[in-house]
GROMACS .gro file of C-alpha atoms in nm:
model
  320
    1MET     CA    1  12.348  20.384  14.234
    2ARG     CA    2  12.543  20.491  14.544
    3LYS     CA    3  12.220  20.534  14.738
    4SER     CA    4  12.112  20.186  14.635
    5LYS     CA    5  12.441  20.037  14.751
    6LYS     CA    6  12.417  20.228  15.078
    7TYR     CA    7  12.063  20.101  15.127
    8VAL     CA    8  12.175  19.741  15.068
    9VAL     CA    9  12.465  19.782  15.313
   10VAL     CA   10  12.233  19.925  15.578
   11LEU     CA   11  11.977  19.653  15.517
   12PHE     CA   12  12.228  19.371  15.547
   13SER     CA   13  12.387  19.539  15.850
   14LEU     CA   14  12.049  19.547  16.021
   15LEU     CA   15  11.982  19.186  15.929
   16ALA     CA   16  12.323  19.086  16.062
   17LEU     CA   17  12.259  19.280  16.383
   18MET     CA   18  11.922  19.111  16.426
   19MET     CA   19  12.079  18.771  16.364
   20LEU     CA   20  12.359  18.833  16.614
   21SER     CA   21  12.105  18.957  16.871
   22ALA     CA   22  11.894  18.645  16.823
   23VAL     CA   23  12.197  18.417  16.855
   24GLY     CA   24  12.313  18.605  17.163
   25TYR     CA   25  11.971  18.574  17.323
   26VAL     CA   26  11.953  18.200  17.250
   27VAL     CA   27  12.297  18.152  17.406
   28TYR     CA   28  12.185  18.347  17.714
   29TYR     CA   29  11.853  18.161  17.729
   30THR     CA   30  12.016  17.819  17.695
   31LYS     CA   31  12.242  17.898  17.989
   32HIS     CA   32  11.962  18.005  18.224
   33TYR     CA   33  11.640  17.833  18.105
   34PRO     CA   34  11.538  17.501  17.947
   35LEU     CA   35  11.512  17.507  17.569
   36PRO     CA   36  11.173  17.384  17.439
   37ILE     CA   37  11.315  17.067  17.286
   38THR     CA   38  10.998  16.872  17.370
   39SER     CA   39  10.637  16.969  17.435
   40ARG     CA   40  10.677  16.952  17.817
   41ILE     CA   41  10.866  17.214  18.014
   42SER     CA   42  10.940  16.972  18.298
   43LEU     CA   43  11.097  16.729  18.049
   44ASP     CA   44  11.296  17.012  17.892
   45ALA     CA   45  11.414  17.115  18.238
   46LYS     CA   46  11.513  16.756  18.318
   47LEU     CA   47  11.714  16.725  17.996
   48LYS     CA   48  11.899  17.045  18.084
   49PHE     CA   49  11.958  16.924  18.443
   50VAL     CA   50  12.103  16.589  18.333
   51ARG     CA   51  12.315  16.749  18.063
   52GLU     CA   52  12.468  16.999  18.307
   53HIS     CA   53  12.487  16.809  18.636
   54ILE     CA   54  12.484  16.431  18.585
   55ASP     CA   55  12.767  16.195  18.492
   56VAL     CA   56  12.572  15.928  18.303
   57ASN     CA   57  12.848  15.673  18.372
   58LYS     CA   58  12.775  15.690  18.747
   59ILE     CA   59  12.401  15.619  18.725
   60ASP     CA   60  12.288  15.272  18.829
   61THR     CA   61  11.926  15.354  18.921
   62ILE     CA   62  11.665  15.561  18.737
   63ILE     CA   63  11.321  15.667  18.856
   64VAL     CA   64  11.044  15.736  18.606
   65GLY     CA   65  10.685  15.848  18.644
   66SER     CA   66  10.467  16.153  18.664
   67SER     CA   67  10.471  16.402  18.952
   68ILE     CA   68  10.416  16.092  19.166
   69GLY     CA   69  10.771  16.001  19.071
   70LEU     CA   70  10.909  16.354  19.069
   71ASN     CA   71  10.764  16.460  19.406
   72ASP     CA   72  10.711  16.135  19.598
   73ILE     CA   73  11.068  16.002  19.601
   74GLN     CA   74  11.371  16.204  19.702
   75GLY     CA   75  11.646  16.034  19.511
   76ALA     CA   76  11.918  16.178  19.734
   77TYR     CA   77  11.773  15.997  20.038
   78LEU     CA   78  11.720  15.677  19.839
   79GLN     CA   79  12.083  15.684  19.736
   80GLU     CA   80  12.199  15.757  20.090
   81ALA     CA   81  11.987  15.481  20.248
   82SER     CA   82  12.065  15.204  19.998
   83SER     CA   83  12.381  14.996  19.978
   84LYS     CA   84  12.288  14.892  19.622
   85ALA     CA   85  12.162  15.212  19.457
   86ASN     CA   86  12.475  15.425  19.452
   87GLY     CA   87  12.393  15.650  19.158
   88VAL     CA   88  12.027  15.758  19.148
   89LEU     CA   89  11.867  15.977  18.881
   90ASN     CA   90  11.503  16.081  18.885
   91LEU     CA   91  11.386  16.108  18.522
   92SER     CA   92  11.019  16.161  18.612
   93VAL     CA   93  10.818  16.430  18.432
   94TYR     CA   94  10.504  16.612  18.540
   95GLU     CA   95  10.179  16.457  18.409
   96ALA     CA   96  10.347  16.152  18.253
   97THR     CA   97  10.107  15.865  18.189
   98THR     CA   98  10.216  15.503  18.225
   99MET     CA   99  10.279  15.485  17.852
  100GLU     CA  100  10.484  15.805  17.865
  101ALA     CA  101  10.682  15.662  18.158
  102GLU     CA  102  10.756  15.369  17.930
  103GLN     CA  103  10.886  15.613  17.671
  104LEU     CA  104  11.108  15.778  17.933
  105LEU     CA  105  11.266  15.439  17.996
  106GLY     CA  106  11.379  15.457  17.634
  107LEU     CA  107  11.648  15.692  17.766
  108ARG     CA  108  11.798  15.407  17.972
  109LYS     CA  109  12.056  15.318  17.705
  110VAL     CA  110  12.245  15.639  17.782
  111PHE     CA  111  12.345  15.493  18.119
  112PRO     CA  112  12.601  15.215  18.059
  113ASN     CA  113  12.607  15.098  18.422
  114LEU     CA  114  12.233  15.089  18.482
  115LYS     CA  115  12.116  14.811  18.715
  116ARG     CA  116  11.759  14.897  18.811
  117MET     CA  117  11.456  15.105  18.716
  118ILE     CA  118  11.183  15.232  18.947
  119TYR     CA  119  10.840  15.325  18.819
  120SER     CA  120  10.676  15.544  19.084
  121ALA     CA  121  10.302  15.580  19.031
  122GLN     CA  122   9.951  15.592  19.172
  123TYR     CA  123   9.627  15.459  19.023
  124SER     CA  124   9.560  15.811  18.894
  125ASP     CA  125   9.846  15.761  18.644
  126PHE     CA  126   9.667  15.472  18.469
  127PRO     CA  127   9.349  15.620  18.307
  128HIS     CA  128   9.490  15.764  17.984
  129PRO     CA  129   9.681  15.589  17.704
  130TYR     CA  130   9.860  15.909  17.602
  131THR     CA  131  10.211  15.905  17.456
  132TYR     CA  132  10.462  16.178  17.376
  133LYS     CA  133  10.454  16.285  17.013
  134ASN     CA  134  10.782  16.291  16.821
  135PHE     CA  135  10.969  16.145  17.119
  136ASP     CA  136  11.311  16.048  16.984
  137ALA     CA  137  11.477  15.868  17.277
  138ASP     CA  138  11.802  15.822  17.086
  139THR     CA  139  11.844  16.193  17.010
  140LEU     CA  140  11.728  16.309  17.353
  141GLY     CA  141  11.958  16.062  17.524
  142LYS     CA  142  12.257  16.168  17.322
  143TYR     CA  143  12.171  16.533  17.389
  144MET     CA  144  12.167  16.465  17.765
  145ALA     CA  145  12.498  16.282  17.750
  146HIS     CA  146  12.682  16.527  17.520
  147ARG     CA  147  12.704  16.260  17.251
  148LEU     CA  148  12.547  16.441  16.956
  149ASN     CA  149  12.779  16.532  16.672
  150PRO     CA  150  12.806  16.910  16.612
  151LEU     CA  151  12.561  16.910  16.320
  152ALA     CA  152  12.297  16.713  16.512
  153PHE     CA  153  12.345  16.932  16.820
  154PHE     CA  154  12.303  17.246  16.610
  155LYS     CA  155  11.981  17.107  16.461
  156VAL     CA  156  11.835  17.034  16.807
  157VAL     CA  157  11.917  17.384  16.933
  158PHE     CA  158  11.803  17.553  16.611
  159ASP     CA  159  11.471  17.370  16.603
  160ALA     CA  160  11.409  17.453  16.970
  161SER     CA  161  11.494  17.822  16.941
  162LYS     CA  162  11.322  17.928  16.619
  163ASN     CA  163  11.031  18.085  16.807
  164ILE     CA  164  11.197  18.370  16.996
  165PRO     CA  165  10.865  18.513  17.130
  166PHE     CA  166  10.792  18.171  17.284
  167LEU     CA  167  11.132  18.170  17.454
  168ILE     CA  168  11.066  18.517  17.594
  169HIS     CA  169  10.726  18.404  17.725
  170ARG     CA  170  10.876  18.096  17.890
  171GLN     CA  171  11.151  18.307  18.044
  172GLN     CA  172  10.896  18.550  18.188
  173GLU     CA  173  10.689  18.276  18.352
  174TRP     CA  174  10.979  18.062  18.471
  175GLY     CA  175  11.048  18.251  18.795
  176PRO     CA  176  10.692  18.308  18.914
  177LYS     CA  177  10.570  17.961  18.815
  178HIS     CA  178  10.855  17.712  18.860
  179THR     CA  179  11.087  17.835  19.136
  180HIS     CA  180  10.865  17.812  19.444
  181SER     CA  181  10.867  17.489  19.647
  182ASN     CA  182  10.514  17.551  19.775
  183SER     CA  183  10.373  17.511  19.423
  184PHE     CA  184  10.288  17.196  19.226
  185HIS     CA  185  10.465  17.357  18.928
  186TYR     CA  186  10.797  17.365  19.115
  187LEU     CA  187  11.103  17.254  18.918
  188GLY     CA  188  11.375  17.293  19.179
  189PHE     CA  189  11.565  16.966  19.141
  190ASP     CA  190  11.765  16.808  19.418
  191SER     CA  191  12.103  16.654  19.335
  192THR     CA  192  11.932  16.354  19.173
  193GLY     CA  193  11.657  16.534  18.980
  194SER     CA  194  11.375  16.486  19.231
  195VAL     CA  195  11.148  16.777  19.330
  196PRO     CA  196  11.064  16.791  19.704
  197LEU     CA  197  10.745  16.988  19.772
  198HIS     CA  198  10.723  17.218  20.074
  199ILE     CA  199  10.344  17.241  20.080
  200TYR     CA  200  10.183  17.277  20.421
  201GLY     CA  201   9.899  17.467  20.589
  202LYS     CA  202   9.766  17.757  20.385
  203ASP     CA  203   9.947  17.635  20.072
  204ILE     CA  204   9.738  17.318  20.059
  205ILE     CA  205   9.477  17.332  19.779
  206MET     CA  206   9.162  17.198  19.941
  207TYR     CA  207   8.994  17.046  19.637
  208ARG     CA  208   9.311  16.846  19.573
  209TRP     CA  209   9.317  16.748  19.939
  210LYS     CA  210   8.956  16.638  19.984
  211ASN     CA  211   8.843  16.509  19.646
  212PRO     CA  212   8.975  16.169  19.531
  213HIS     CA  213   9.064  16.068  19.178
  214PRO     CA  214   8.806  15.859  18.991
  215ASN     CA  215   8.865  15.486  18.982
  216ILE     CA  216   8.951  15.459  18.613
  217GLU     CA  217   9.236  15.251  18.468
  218HIS     CA  218   9.297  15.189  18.100
  219PRO     CA  219   9.402  14.841  17.978
  220LYS     CA  220   9.679  14.991  17.764
  221SER     CA  221   9.842  15.129  18.080
  222PHE     CA  222   9.878  14.779  18.220
  223GLU     CA  223  10.008  14.659  17.885
  224ALA     CA  224  10.280  14.924  17.916
  225LEU     CA  225  10.358  14.803  18.269
  226TYR     CA  226  10.397  14.450  18.129
  227ARG     CA  227  10.631  14.570  17.854
  228MET     CA  228  10.847  14.758  18.105
  229ALA     CA  229  10.881  14.450  18.326
  230LYS     CA  230  10.952  14.227  18.025
  231MET     CA  231  11.216  14.465  17.891
  232ALA     CA  232  11.389  14.474  18.230
  233GLN     CA  233  11.390  14.095  18.251
  234GLU     CA  234  11.534  14.056  17.902
  235GLU     CA  235  11.809  14.311  17.969
  236GLY     CA  236  11.904  14.175  18.311
  237LEU     CA  237  11.780  14.484  18.496
  238TYR     CA  238  11.564  14.505  18.808
  239PHE     CA  239  11.225  14.670  18.770
  240TYR     CA  240  11.040  14.805  19.073
  241PHE     CA  241  10.686  14.937  19.064
  242ALA     CA  242  10.659  15.169  19.365
  243HIS     CA  243  10.285  15.206  19.425
  244GLN     CA  244  10.280  15.529  19.625
  245PRO     CA  245  10.058  15.610  19.926
  246TYR     CA  246   9.719  15.777  19.911
  247ARG     CA  247   9.572  15.985  20.195
  248GLU     CA  248   9.429  15.731  20.437
  249PRO     CA  249   9.118  15.934  20.529
  250LEU     CA  250   9.015  15.917  20.162
  251VAL     CA  251   9.093  15.545  20.143
  252LYS     CA  252   8.869  15.485  20.444
  253LYS     CA  253   8.592  15.718  20.328
  254TYR     CA  254   8.566  15.623  19.961
  255LYS     CA  255   8.525  15.262  19.857
  256ASP     CA  256   8.633  15.344  19.501
  257VAL     CA  257   8.972  15.464  19.623
  258LYS     CA  258   9.034  15.149  19.824
  259ASN     CA  259   8.918  14.933  19.534
  260ALA     CA  260   9.150  15.118  19.295
  261LEU     CA  261   9.453  15.068  19.520
  262VAL     CA  262   9.376  14.698  19.566
  263TRP     CA  263   9.305  14.645  19.196
  264VAL     CA  264   9.630  14.807  19.079
  265ASP     CA  265   9.828  14.598  19.330
  266LYS     CA  266   9.659  14.276  19.217
  267ARG     CA  267   9.697  14.356  18.849
  268ALA     CA  268  10.064  14.448  18.888
  269ALA     CA  269  10.139  14.136  19.093
  270HIS     CA  270   9.977  13.922  18.824
  271ILE     CA  271  10.171  14.099  18.547
  272PHE     CA  272  10.500  14.044  18.729
  273GLU     CA  273  10.449  13.669  18.788
  274PRO     CA  274  10.656  13.559  18.484
  275PHE     CA  275  10.942  13.797  18.568
  276SER     CA  276  11.180  13.728  18.854
  277ARG     CA  277  11.330  14.077  18.827
  278ALA     CA  278  11.003  14.273  18.851
  279LYS     CA  279  10.874  14.357  19.199
  280LEU     CA  280  10.582  14.549  19.346
  281ILE     CA  281  10.647  14.783  19.640
  282LYS     CA  282  10.324  14.861  19.829
  283LEU     CA  283  10.391  15.192  20.000
  284GLN     CA  284  10.036  15.233  20.130
  285SER     CA  285  10.152  14.994  20.403
  286LEU     CA  286  10.360  15.278  20.551
  287HIS     CA  287  10.030  15.423  20.682
  288LEU     CA  288  10.152  15.781  20.656
  289ASP     CA  289   9.936  16.038  20.833
  290ASP     CA  290   9.827  16.370  20.682
  291SER     CA  291  10.136  16.555  20.802
  292TYR     CA  292  10.331  16.385  20.521
  293PHE     CA  293  10.099  16.480  20.234
  294ALA     CA  294  10.085  16.787  20.009
  295ASP     CA  295   9.750  16.673  19.866
  296ARG     CA  296   9.558  16.346  19.821
  297SER     CA  297   9.845  16.162  19.650
  298HIS     CA  298  10.150  16.390  19.649
  299LEU     CA  299  10.386  16.372  19.943
  300ASN     CA  300  10.554  16.677  20.091
  301ASP     CA  301  10.927  16.700  20.153
  302LYS     CA  302  10.894  16.502  20.479
  303GLY     CA  303  10.685  16.223  20.328
  304SER     CA  304  10.904  16.174  20.023
  305ILE     CA  305  11.200  16.102  20.250
  306LEU     CA  306  11.013  15.814  20.413
  307THR     CA  307  10.913  15.653  20.083
  308ALA     CA  308  11.269  15.691  19.952
  309LYS     CA  309  11.405  15.509  20.258
  310ALA     CA  310  11.137  15.237  20.231
  311ILE     CA  311  11.223  15.178  19.865
  312ALA     CA  312  11.594  15.167  19.951
  313LYS     CA  313  11.526  14.901  20.215
  314PHE     CA  314  11.318  14.696  19.971
  315ILE     CA  315  11.588  14.713  19.703
  316ASP     CA  316  11.864  14.608  19.941
  317GLU     CA  317  11.663  14.314  20.072
  318ASN     CA  318  11.561  14.202  19.723
  319GLU     CA  319  11.912  14.224  19.581
  320LYS     CA  320  12.106  14.065  19.868
   0.00000   0.00000   0.00000
């Protein structure tokens, strides 16, 4: 009987030790790495960044989009150059489609003083009607803003940390994959959540530099653009579609690229006709040379300053 009791004590002691170790690791992990709350590491990283560094009450401008939003606008320079946009937050996420950008705008309600939204995109963001699965904007927004009650917060953390081996794997790849500014996987946010790319010379990936995207746009993507503009109008917000630059040598060489740029501009302008608060910003007109590009459509850390300043100028002139 004594041996049995001793065995039970040892067993429960080991279980308790394992549980404490797991909790300790999750606490450590949460401090240093983004919890897998969603299916996208860049979105998880953005949630962590906002939660730890952003006062949601000071945000009046949000940027959404894919890497074309994350890399092609430096929010810090936009904020500095604009007299209107005084609190900029870049909520863009790698690989976000137009419909996923629309979902990201569902987080807007967290920011009580929001005045404008910028959708930064290129025609390559329009082909696929993908959406995030199980995207709960209300819960994610409250998580970012520290507004979850203790039970709801515990559930979010518990659900995200059940798979300890996955956390260990993410931790192991975080440094090599996401901390280098000469990589398209970089997740080093500036003060506003943008990710400036330092990709030049030997770091340029030639197939991404020379080969254009196919000219494919899905109707549902334009429907999402319409809904975003309509929502902004109804809520008294400004909505800006920043159509980002494409490498001019490819625009000149490939008719499909030029046609895609023109078509997206025309379609967006038509969509925005009923809405006085929705505006198209044509950034191809900046005529940036190759020294400002990291690949065919992503700007490097010099180019993304110029687009940020151009957007700031457009906003200030539109909102005089």
